[in-house]
PDB file of C-alpha atoms and ligand atoms in Angstrom:
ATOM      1  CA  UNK A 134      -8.470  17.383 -30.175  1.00 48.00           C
ATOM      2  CA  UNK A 135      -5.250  16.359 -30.844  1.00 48.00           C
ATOM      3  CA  UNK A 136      -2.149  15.322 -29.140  1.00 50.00           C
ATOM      4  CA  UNK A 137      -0.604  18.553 -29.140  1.00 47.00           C
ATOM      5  CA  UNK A 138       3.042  18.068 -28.920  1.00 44.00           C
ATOM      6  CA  UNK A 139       2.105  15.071 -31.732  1.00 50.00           C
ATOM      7  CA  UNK A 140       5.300  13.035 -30.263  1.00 49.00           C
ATOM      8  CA  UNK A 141       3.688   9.477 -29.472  1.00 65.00           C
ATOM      9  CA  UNK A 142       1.839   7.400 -31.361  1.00 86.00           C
ATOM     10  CA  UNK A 143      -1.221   5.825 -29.767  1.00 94.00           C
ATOM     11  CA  UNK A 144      -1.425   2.088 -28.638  1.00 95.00           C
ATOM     12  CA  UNK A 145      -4.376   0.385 -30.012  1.00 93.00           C
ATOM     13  CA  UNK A 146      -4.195  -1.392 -26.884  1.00 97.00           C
ATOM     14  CA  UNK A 147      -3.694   1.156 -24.463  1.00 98.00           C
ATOM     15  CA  UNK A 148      -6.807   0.200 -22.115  1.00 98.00           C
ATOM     16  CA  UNK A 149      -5.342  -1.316 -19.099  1.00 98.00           C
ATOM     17  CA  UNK A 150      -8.533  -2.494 -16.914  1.00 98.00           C
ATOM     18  CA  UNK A 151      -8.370  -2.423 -13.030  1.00 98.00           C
ATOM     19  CA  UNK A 152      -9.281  -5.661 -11.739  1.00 98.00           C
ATOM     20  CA  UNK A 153     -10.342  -3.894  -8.379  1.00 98.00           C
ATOM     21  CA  UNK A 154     -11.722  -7.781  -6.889  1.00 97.00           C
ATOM     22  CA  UNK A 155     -11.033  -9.639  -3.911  1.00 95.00           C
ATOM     23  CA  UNK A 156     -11.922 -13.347  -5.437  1.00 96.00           C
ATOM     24  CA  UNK A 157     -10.217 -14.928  -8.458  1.00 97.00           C
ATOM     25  CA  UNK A 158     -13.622 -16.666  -9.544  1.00 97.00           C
ATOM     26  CA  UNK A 159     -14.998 -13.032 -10.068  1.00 97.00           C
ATOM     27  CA  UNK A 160     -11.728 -12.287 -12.038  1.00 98.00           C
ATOM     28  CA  UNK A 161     -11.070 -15.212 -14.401  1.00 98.00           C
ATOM     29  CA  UNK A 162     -14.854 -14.959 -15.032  1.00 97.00           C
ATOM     30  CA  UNK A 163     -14.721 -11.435 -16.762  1.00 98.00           C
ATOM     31  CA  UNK A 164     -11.095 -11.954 -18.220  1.00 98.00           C
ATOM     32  CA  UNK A 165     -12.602 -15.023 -20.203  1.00 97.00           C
ATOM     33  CA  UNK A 166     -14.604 -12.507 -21.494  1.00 95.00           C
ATOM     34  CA  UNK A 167     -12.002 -10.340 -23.104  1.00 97.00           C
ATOM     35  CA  UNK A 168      -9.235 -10.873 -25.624  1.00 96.00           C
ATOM     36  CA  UNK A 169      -5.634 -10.018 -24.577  1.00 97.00           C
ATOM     37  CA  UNK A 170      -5.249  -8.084 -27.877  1.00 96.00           C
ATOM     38  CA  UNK A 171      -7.714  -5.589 -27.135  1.00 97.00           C
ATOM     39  CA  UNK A 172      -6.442  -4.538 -23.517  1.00 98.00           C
ATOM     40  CA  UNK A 173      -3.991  -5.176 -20.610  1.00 98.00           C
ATOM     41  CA  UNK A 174      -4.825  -5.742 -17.379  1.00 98.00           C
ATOM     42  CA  UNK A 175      -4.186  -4.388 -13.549  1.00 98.00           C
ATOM     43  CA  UNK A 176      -3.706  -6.139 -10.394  1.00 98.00           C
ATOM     44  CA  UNK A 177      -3.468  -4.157  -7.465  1.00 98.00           C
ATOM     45  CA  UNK A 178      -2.750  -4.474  -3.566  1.00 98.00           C
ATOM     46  CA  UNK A 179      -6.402  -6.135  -2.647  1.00 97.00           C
ATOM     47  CA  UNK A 180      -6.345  -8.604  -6.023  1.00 98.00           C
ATOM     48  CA  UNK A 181      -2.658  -9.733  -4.944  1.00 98.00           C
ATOM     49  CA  UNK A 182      -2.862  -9.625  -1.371  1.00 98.00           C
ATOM     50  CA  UNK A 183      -6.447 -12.168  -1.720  1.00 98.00           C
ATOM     51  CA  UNK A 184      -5.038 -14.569  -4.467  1.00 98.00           C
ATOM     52  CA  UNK A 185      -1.009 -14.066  -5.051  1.00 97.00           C
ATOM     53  CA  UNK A 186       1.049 -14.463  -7.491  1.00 98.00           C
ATOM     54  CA  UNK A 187      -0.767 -17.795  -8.575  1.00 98.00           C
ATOM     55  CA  UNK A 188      -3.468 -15.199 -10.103  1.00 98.00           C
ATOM     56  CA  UNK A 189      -1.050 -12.952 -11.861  1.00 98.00           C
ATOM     57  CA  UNK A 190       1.201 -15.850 -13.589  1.00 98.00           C
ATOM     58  CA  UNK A 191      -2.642 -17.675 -14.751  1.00 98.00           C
ATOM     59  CA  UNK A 192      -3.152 -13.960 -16.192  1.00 98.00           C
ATOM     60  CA  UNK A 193       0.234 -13.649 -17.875  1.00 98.00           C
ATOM     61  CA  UNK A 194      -0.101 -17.649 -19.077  1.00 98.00           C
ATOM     62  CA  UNK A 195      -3.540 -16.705 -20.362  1.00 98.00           C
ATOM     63  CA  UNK A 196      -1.589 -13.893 -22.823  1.00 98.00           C
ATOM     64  CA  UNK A 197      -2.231 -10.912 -21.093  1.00 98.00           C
ATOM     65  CA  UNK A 198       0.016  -8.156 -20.357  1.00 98.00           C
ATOM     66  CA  UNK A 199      -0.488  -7.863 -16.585  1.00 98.00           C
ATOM     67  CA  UNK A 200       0.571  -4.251 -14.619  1.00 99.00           C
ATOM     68  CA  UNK A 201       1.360  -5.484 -11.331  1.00 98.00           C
ATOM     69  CA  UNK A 202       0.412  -1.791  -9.213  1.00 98.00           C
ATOM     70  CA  UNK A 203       1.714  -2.797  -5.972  1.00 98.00           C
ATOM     71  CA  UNK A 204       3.680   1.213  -5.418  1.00 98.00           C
ATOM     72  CA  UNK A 205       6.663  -0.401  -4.016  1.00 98.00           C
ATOM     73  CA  UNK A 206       7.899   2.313  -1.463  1.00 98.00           C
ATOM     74  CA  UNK A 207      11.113   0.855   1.181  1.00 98.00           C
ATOM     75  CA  UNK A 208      14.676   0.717   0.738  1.00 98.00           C
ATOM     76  CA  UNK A 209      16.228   0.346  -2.612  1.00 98.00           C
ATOM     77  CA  UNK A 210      17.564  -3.547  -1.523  1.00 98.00           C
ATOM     78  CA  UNK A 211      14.015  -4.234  -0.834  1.00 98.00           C
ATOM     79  CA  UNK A 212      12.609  -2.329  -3.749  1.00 99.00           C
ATOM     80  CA  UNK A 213      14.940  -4.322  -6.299  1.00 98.00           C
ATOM     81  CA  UNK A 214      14.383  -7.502  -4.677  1.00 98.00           C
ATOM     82  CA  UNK A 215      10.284  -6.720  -5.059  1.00 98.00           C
ATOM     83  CA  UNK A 216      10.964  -5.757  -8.658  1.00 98.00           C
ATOM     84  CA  UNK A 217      12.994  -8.398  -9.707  1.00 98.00           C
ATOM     85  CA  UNK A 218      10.500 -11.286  -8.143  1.00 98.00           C
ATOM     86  CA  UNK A 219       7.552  -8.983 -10.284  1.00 98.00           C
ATOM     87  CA  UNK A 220       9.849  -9.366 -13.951  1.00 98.00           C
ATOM     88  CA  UNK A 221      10.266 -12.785 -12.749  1.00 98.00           C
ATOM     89  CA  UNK A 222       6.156 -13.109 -12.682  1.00 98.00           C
ATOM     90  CA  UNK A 223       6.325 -11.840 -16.549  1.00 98.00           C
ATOM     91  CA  UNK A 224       4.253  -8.770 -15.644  1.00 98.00           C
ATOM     92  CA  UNK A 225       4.354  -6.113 -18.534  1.00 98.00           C
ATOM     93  CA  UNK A 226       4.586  -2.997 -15.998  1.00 99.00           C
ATOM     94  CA  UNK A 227       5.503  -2.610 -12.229  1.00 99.00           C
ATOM     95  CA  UNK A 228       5.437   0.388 -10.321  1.00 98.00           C
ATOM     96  CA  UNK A 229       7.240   1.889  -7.320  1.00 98.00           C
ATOM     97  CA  UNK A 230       6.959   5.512  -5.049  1.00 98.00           C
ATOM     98  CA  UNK A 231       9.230   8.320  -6.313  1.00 98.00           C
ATOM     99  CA  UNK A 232       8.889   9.218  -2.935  1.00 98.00           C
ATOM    100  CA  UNK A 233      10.923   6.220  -2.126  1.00 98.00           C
ATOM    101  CA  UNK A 234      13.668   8.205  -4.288  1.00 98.00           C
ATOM    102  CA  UNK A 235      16.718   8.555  -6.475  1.00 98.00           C
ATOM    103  CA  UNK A 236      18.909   5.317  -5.057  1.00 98.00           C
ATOM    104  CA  UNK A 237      15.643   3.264  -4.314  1.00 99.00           C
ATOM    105  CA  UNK A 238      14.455   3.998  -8.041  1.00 98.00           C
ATOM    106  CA  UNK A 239      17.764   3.268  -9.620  1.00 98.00           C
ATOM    107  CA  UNK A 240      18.062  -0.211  -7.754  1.00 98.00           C
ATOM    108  CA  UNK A 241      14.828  -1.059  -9.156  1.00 98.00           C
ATOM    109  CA  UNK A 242      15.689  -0.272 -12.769  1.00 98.00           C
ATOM    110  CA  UNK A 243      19.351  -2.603 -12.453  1.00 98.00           C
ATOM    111  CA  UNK A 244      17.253  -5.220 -10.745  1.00 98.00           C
ATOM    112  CA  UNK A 245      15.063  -5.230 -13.602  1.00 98.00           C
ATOM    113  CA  UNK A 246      17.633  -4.611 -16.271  1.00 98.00           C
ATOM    114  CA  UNK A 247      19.311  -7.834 -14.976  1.00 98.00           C
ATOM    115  CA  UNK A 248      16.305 -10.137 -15.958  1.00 98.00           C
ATOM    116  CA  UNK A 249      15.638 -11.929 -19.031  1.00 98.00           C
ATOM    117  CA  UNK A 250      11.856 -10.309 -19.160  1.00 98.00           C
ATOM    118  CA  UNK A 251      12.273  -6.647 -18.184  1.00 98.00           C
ATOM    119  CA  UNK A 252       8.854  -5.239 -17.248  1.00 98.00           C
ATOM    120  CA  UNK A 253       8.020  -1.481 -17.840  1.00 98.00           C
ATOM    121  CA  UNK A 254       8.878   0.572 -14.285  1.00 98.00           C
ATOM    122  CA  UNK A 255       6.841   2.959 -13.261  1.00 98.00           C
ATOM    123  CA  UNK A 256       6.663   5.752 -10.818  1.00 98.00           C
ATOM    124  CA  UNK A 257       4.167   7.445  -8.824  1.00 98.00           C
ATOM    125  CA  UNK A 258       4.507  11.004  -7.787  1.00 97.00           C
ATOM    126  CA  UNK A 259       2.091  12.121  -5.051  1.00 95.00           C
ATOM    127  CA  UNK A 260      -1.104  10.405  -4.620  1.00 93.00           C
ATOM    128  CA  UNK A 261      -3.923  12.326  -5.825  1.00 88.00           C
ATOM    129  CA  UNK A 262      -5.731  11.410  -2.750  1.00 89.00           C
ATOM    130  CA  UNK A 263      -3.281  14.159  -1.165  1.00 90.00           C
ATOM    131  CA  UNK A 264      -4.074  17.665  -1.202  1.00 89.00           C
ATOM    132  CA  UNK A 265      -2.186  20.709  -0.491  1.00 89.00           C
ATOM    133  CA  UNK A 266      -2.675  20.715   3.232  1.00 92.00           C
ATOM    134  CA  UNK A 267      -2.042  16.740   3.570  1.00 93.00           C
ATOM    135  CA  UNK A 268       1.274  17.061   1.422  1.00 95.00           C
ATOM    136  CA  UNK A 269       2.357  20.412   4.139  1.00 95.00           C
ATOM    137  CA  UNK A 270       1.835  17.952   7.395  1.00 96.00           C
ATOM    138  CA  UNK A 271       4.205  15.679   5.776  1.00 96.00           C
ATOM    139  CA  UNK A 272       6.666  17.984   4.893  1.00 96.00           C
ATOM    140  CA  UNK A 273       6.383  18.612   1.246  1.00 95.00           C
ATOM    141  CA  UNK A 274       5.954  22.593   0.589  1.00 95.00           C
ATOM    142  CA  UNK A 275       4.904  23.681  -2.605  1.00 93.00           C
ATOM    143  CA  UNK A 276       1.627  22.638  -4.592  1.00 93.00           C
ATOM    144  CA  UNK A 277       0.489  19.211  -5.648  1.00 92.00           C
ATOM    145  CA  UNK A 278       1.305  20.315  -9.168  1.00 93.00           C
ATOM    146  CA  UNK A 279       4.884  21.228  -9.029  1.00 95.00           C
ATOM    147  CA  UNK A 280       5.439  18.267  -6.702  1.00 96.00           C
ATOM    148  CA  UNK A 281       3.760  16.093  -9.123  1.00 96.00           C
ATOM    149  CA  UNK A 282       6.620  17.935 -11.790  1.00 97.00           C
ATOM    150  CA  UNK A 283       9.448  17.709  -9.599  1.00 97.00           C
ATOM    151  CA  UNK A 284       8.831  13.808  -8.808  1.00 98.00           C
ATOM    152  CA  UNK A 285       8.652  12.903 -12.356  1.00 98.00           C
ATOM    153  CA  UNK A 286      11.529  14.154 -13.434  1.00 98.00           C
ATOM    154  CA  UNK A 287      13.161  12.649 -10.691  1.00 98.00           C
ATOM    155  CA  UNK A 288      11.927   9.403 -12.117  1.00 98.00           C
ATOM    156  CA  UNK A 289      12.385   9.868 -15.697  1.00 98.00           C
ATOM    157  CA  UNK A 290      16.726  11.302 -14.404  1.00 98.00           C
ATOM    158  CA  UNK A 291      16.560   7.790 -12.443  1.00 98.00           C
ATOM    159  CA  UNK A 292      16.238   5.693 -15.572  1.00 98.00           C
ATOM    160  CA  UNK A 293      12.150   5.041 -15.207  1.00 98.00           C
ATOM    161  CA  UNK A 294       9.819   4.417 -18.412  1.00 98.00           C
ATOM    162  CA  UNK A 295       7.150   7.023 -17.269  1.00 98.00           C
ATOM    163  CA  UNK A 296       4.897   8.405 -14.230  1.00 98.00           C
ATOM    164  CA  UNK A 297       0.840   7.061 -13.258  1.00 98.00           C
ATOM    165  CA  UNK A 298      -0.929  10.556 -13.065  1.00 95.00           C
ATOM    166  CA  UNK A 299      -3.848  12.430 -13.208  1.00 92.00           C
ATOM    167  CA  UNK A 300      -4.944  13.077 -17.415  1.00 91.00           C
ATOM    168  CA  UNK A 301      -4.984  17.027 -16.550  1.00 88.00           C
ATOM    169  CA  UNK A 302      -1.266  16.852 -15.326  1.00 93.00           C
ATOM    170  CA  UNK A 303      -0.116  15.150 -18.683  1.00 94.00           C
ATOM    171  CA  UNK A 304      -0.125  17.766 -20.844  1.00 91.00           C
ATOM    172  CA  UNK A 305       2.473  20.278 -18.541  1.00 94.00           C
ATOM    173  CA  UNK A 306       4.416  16.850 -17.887  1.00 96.00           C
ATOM    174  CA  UNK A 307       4.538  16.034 -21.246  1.00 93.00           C
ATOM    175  CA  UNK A 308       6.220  19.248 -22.218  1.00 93.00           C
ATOM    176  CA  UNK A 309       9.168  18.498 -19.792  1.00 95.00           C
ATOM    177  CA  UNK A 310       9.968  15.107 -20.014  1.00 96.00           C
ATOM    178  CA  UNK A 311      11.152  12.707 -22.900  1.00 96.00           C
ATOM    179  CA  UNK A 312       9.793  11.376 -25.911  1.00 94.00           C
ATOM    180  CA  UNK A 313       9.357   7.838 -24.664  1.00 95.00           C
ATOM    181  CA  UNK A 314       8.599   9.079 -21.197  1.00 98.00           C
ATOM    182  CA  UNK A 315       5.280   7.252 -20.237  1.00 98.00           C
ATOM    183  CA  UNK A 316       1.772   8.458 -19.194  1.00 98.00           C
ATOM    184  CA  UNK A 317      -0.519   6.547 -17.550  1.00 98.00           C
ATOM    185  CA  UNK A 318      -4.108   7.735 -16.211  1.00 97.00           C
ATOM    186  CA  UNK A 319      -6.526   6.878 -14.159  1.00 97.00           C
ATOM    187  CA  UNK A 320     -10.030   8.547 -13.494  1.00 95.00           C
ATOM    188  CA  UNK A 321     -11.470   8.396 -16.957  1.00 97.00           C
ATOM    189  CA  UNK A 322     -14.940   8.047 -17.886  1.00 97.00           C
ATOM    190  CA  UNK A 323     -16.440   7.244 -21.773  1.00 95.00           C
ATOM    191  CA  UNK A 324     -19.011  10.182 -22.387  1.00 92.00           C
ATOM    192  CA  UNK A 325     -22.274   9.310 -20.573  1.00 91.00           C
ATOM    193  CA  UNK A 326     -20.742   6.427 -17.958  1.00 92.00           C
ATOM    194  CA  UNK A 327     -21.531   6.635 -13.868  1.00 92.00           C
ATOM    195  CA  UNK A 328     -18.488   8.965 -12.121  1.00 92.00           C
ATOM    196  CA  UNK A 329     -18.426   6.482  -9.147  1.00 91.00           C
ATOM    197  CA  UNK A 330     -15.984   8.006  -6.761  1.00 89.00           C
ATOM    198  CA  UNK A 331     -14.122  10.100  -9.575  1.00 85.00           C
ATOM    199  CA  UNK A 332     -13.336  13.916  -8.713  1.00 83.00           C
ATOM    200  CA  UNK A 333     -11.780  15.146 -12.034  1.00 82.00           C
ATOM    201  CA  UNK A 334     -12.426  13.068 -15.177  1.00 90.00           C
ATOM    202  CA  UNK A 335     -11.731  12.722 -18.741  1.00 95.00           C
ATOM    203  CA  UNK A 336     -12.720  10.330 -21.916  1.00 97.00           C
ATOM    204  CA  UNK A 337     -10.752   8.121 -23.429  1.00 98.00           C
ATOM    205  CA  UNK A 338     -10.289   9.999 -26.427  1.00 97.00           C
ATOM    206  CA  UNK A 339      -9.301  13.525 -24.368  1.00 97.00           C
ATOM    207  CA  UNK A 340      -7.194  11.456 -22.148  1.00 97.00           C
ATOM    208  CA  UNK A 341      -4.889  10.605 -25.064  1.00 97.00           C
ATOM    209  CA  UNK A 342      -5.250  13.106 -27.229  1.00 95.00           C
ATOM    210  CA  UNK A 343      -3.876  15.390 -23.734  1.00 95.00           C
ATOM    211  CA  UNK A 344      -0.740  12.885 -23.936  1.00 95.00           C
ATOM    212  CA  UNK A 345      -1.885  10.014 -22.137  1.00 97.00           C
ATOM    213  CA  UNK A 346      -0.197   6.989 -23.143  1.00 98.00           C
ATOM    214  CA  UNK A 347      -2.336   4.354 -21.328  1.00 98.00           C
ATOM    215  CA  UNK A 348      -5.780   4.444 -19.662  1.00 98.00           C
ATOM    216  CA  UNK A 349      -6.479   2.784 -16.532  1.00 98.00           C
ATOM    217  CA  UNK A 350     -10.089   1.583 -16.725  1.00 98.00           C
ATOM    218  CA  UNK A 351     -12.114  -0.059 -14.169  1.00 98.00           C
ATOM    219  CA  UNK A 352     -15.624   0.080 -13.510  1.00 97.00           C
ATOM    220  CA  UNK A 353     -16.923   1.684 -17.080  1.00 97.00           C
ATOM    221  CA  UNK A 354     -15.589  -1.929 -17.861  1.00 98.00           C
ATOM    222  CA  UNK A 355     -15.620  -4.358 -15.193  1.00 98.00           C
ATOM    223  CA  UNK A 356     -19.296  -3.625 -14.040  1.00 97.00           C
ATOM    224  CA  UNK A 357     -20.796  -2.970 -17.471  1.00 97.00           C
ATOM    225  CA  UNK A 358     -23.666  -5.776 -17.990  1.00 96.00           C
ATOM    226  CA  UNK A 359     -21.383  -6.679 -20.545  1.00 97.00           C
ATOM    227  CA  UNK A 360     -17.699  -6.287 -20.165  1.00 97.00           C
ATOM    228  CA  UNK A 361     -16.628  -6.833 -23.111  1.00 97.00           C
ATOM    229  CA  UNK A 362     -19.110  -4.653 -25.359  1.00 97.00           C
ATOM    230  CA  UNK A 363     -18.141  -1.693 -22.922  1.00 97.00           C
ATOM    231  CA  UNK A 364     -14.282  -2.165 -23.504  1.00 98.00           C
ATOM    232  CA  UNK A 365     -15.212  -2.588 -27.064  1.00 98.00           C
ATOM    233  CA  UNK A 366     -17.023   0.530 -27.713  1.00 98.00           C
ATOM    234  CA  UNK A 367     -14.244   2.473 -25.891  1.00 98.00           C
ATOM    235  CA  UNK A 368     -11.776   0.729 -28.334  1.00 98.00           C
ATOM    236  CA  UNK A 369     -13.484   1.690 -31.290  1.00 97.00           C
ATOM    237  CA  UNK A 370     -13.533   5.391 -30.058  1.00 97.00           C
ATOM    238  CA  UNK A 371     -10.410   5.600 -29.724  1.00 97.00           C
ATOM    239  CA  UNK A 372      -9.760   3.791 -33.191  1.00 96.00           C
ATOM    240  CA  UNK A 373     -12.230   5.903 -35.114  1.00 95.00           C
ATOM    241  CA  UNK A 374     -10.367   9.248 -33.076  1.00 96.00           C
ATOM    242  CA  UNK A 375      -6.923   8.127 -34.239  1.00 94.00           C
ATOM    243  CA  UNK A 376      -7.418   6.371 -37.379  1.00 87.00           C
ATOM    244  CA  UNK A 377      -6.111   3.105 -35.639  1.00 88.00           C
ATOM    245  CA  UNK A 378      -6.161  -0.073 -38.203  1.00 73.00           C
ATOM    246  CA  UNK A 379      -8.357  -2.884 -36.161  1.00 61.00           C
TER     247      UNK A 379
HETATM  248  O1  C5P B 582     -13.223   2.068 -11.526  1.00 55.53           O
HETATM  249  P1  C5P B 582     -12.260   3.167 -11.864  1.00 55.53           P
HETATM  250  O2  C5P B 582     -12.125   3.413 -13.352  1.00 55.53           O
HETATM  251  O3  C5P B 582     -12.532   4.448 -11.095  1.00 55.53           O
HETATM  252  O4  C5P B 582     -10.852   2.588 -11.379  1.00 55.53           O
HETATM  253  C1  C5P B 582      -9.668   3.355 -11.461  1.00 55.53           C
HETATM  254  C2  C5P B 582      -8.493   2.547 -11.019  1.00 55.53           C
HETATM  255  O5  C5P B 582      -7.343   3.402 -11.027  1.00 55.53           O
HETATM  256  C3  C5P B 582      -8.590   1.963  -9.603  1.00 55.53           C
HETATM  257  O6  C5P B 582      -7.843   0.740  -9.584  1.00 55.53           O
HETATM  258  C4  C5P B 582      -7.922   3.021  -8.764  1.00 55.53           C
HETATM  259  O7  C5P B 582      -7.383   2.499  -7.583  1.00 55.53           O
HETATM  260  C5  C5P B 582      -6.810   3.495  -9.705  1.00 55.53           C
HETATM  261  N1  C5P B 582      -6.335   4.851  -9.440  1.00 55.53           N
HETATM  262  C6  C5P B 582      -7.156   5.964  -9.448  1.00 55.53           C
HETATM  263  N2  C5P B 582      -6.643   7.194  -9.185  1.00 55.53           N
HETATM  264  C7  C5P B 582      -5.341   7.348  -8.911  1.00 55.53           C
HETATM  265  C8  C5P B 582      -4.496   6.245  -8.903  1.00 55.53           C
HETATM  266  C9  C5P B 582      -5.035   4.992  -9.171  1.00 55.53           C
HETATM  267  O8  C5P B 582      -8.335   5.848  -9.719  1.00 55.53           O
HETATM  268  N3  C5P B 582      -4.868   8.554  -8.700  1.00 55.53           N
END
């Protein structure tokens, strides 16, 4: 398959594995494992709220582009104080809520844009935890997709680099919004690897080739008997699929 509107090139380092962990031990463990030129890496709300900012900076020192997926969601003063301490931290990629909307999204992109290190900002549009009836009790009419739509272009007219969604929403997204508009996906799973929890999956290699720009990877990776083989293999997919240089 390939990327049908052929518009972006694909990052040879475009696996960005979730470091879903509560203990830093666990985590510097499997990081020593892996190179910081063969993926990035995600910290979300358990990882930081257990071990801080101390982790995140001891990623970034190690050489590691770190996405910092805290879903900032409050008042833009807030927000842009929250994102300007995270490009402070030298993470590569923050997110906030589009939810949170236009003003609160704009503060966070001149907080950043004020900063010597200027992380990638990142929305996301409705959690894909919600469905249809969830997203009616709070208000939103419409379906998940053209909520999804609608929130994303919100983000990209609000100055953001791209949107976290679901592979299967990238390709309709990636009709409507820029060139260097940014995908990245969750719930994907290399041919043959456990589901877990996953509803709707996709490989690596489909994920991309749909318009993904960046994978989010945990488990396939992070509980593979070895790490580092696992992110390897899904590296050299992805290589061989795109006629990447290693
Ligand atoms: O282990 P697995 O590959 O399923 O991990 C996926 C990661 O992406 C987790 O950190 C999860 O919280 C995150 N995520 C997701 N689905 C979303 C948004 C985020 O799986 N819609």
């Amino acid at each position: 398959m390939v990327n049908e509107k052929e518009k972006k090139m694909v990052d040879a380092k475009c696996v960005i594995v979730a470091l879903d962990f509560s203990d830093a031990g666990e985590v510097l463990a499997l990081v020593s494992g892996l190179e910081p030129n063969s993926c990035r890496l995600k910290v979300g709300k358990e990882l930081y709220t257990h071990c801080g900012p101390a982790l995140v900076e001891r990623l970034v020192a190690d050489g590691f582009d770190v996405f910092l997926d805290l879903k900032f969601h409050d008042i833009p003063n807030t927000v842009a104080g929250a994102c300007g301490a995270a490009a402070d931290l030298g993470v590569w990629m923050v997110n906030v809520h589009a939810l949170g909307g236009r003003r609160m999204m704009e503060a966070a992109r001149e907080a950043i844009a004020q900063k010597s290190h200027q992380p990638l900002l990142i929305a996301v549009t409705i959690l894909t935890s919600m469905g249809e009836s969830d997203l009616h009790e709070i208000g939103l009419s419409g379906s998940a997709k053209a909520n999804v739509l609608r929130l994303a272009k919100l983000a990209e007219q609000s100055g953001l680099n791209g949107v976290v969604c679901s592979p299967l929403e990238v390709a309709v997204l990636n009709q409507q919004c820029a060139e260097e508009f940014n995908f990245i996906t969750p719930g994907i799973r290399p041919a043959g690897a456990a589901v877990n929890d996953q509803k709707r999956i996709t490989t690596p290699v489909d994920a991309l080739s749909l318009g993904s720009n960046y994978l989010v990877i945990g488990r396939p990776i992070t509980a593979a008997a070895d790490p580092l083989a696992a992110l390897q293999a899904i590296n050299s997919d992805i290589q061989g699929a795109f006629n990447l240089s290693t």
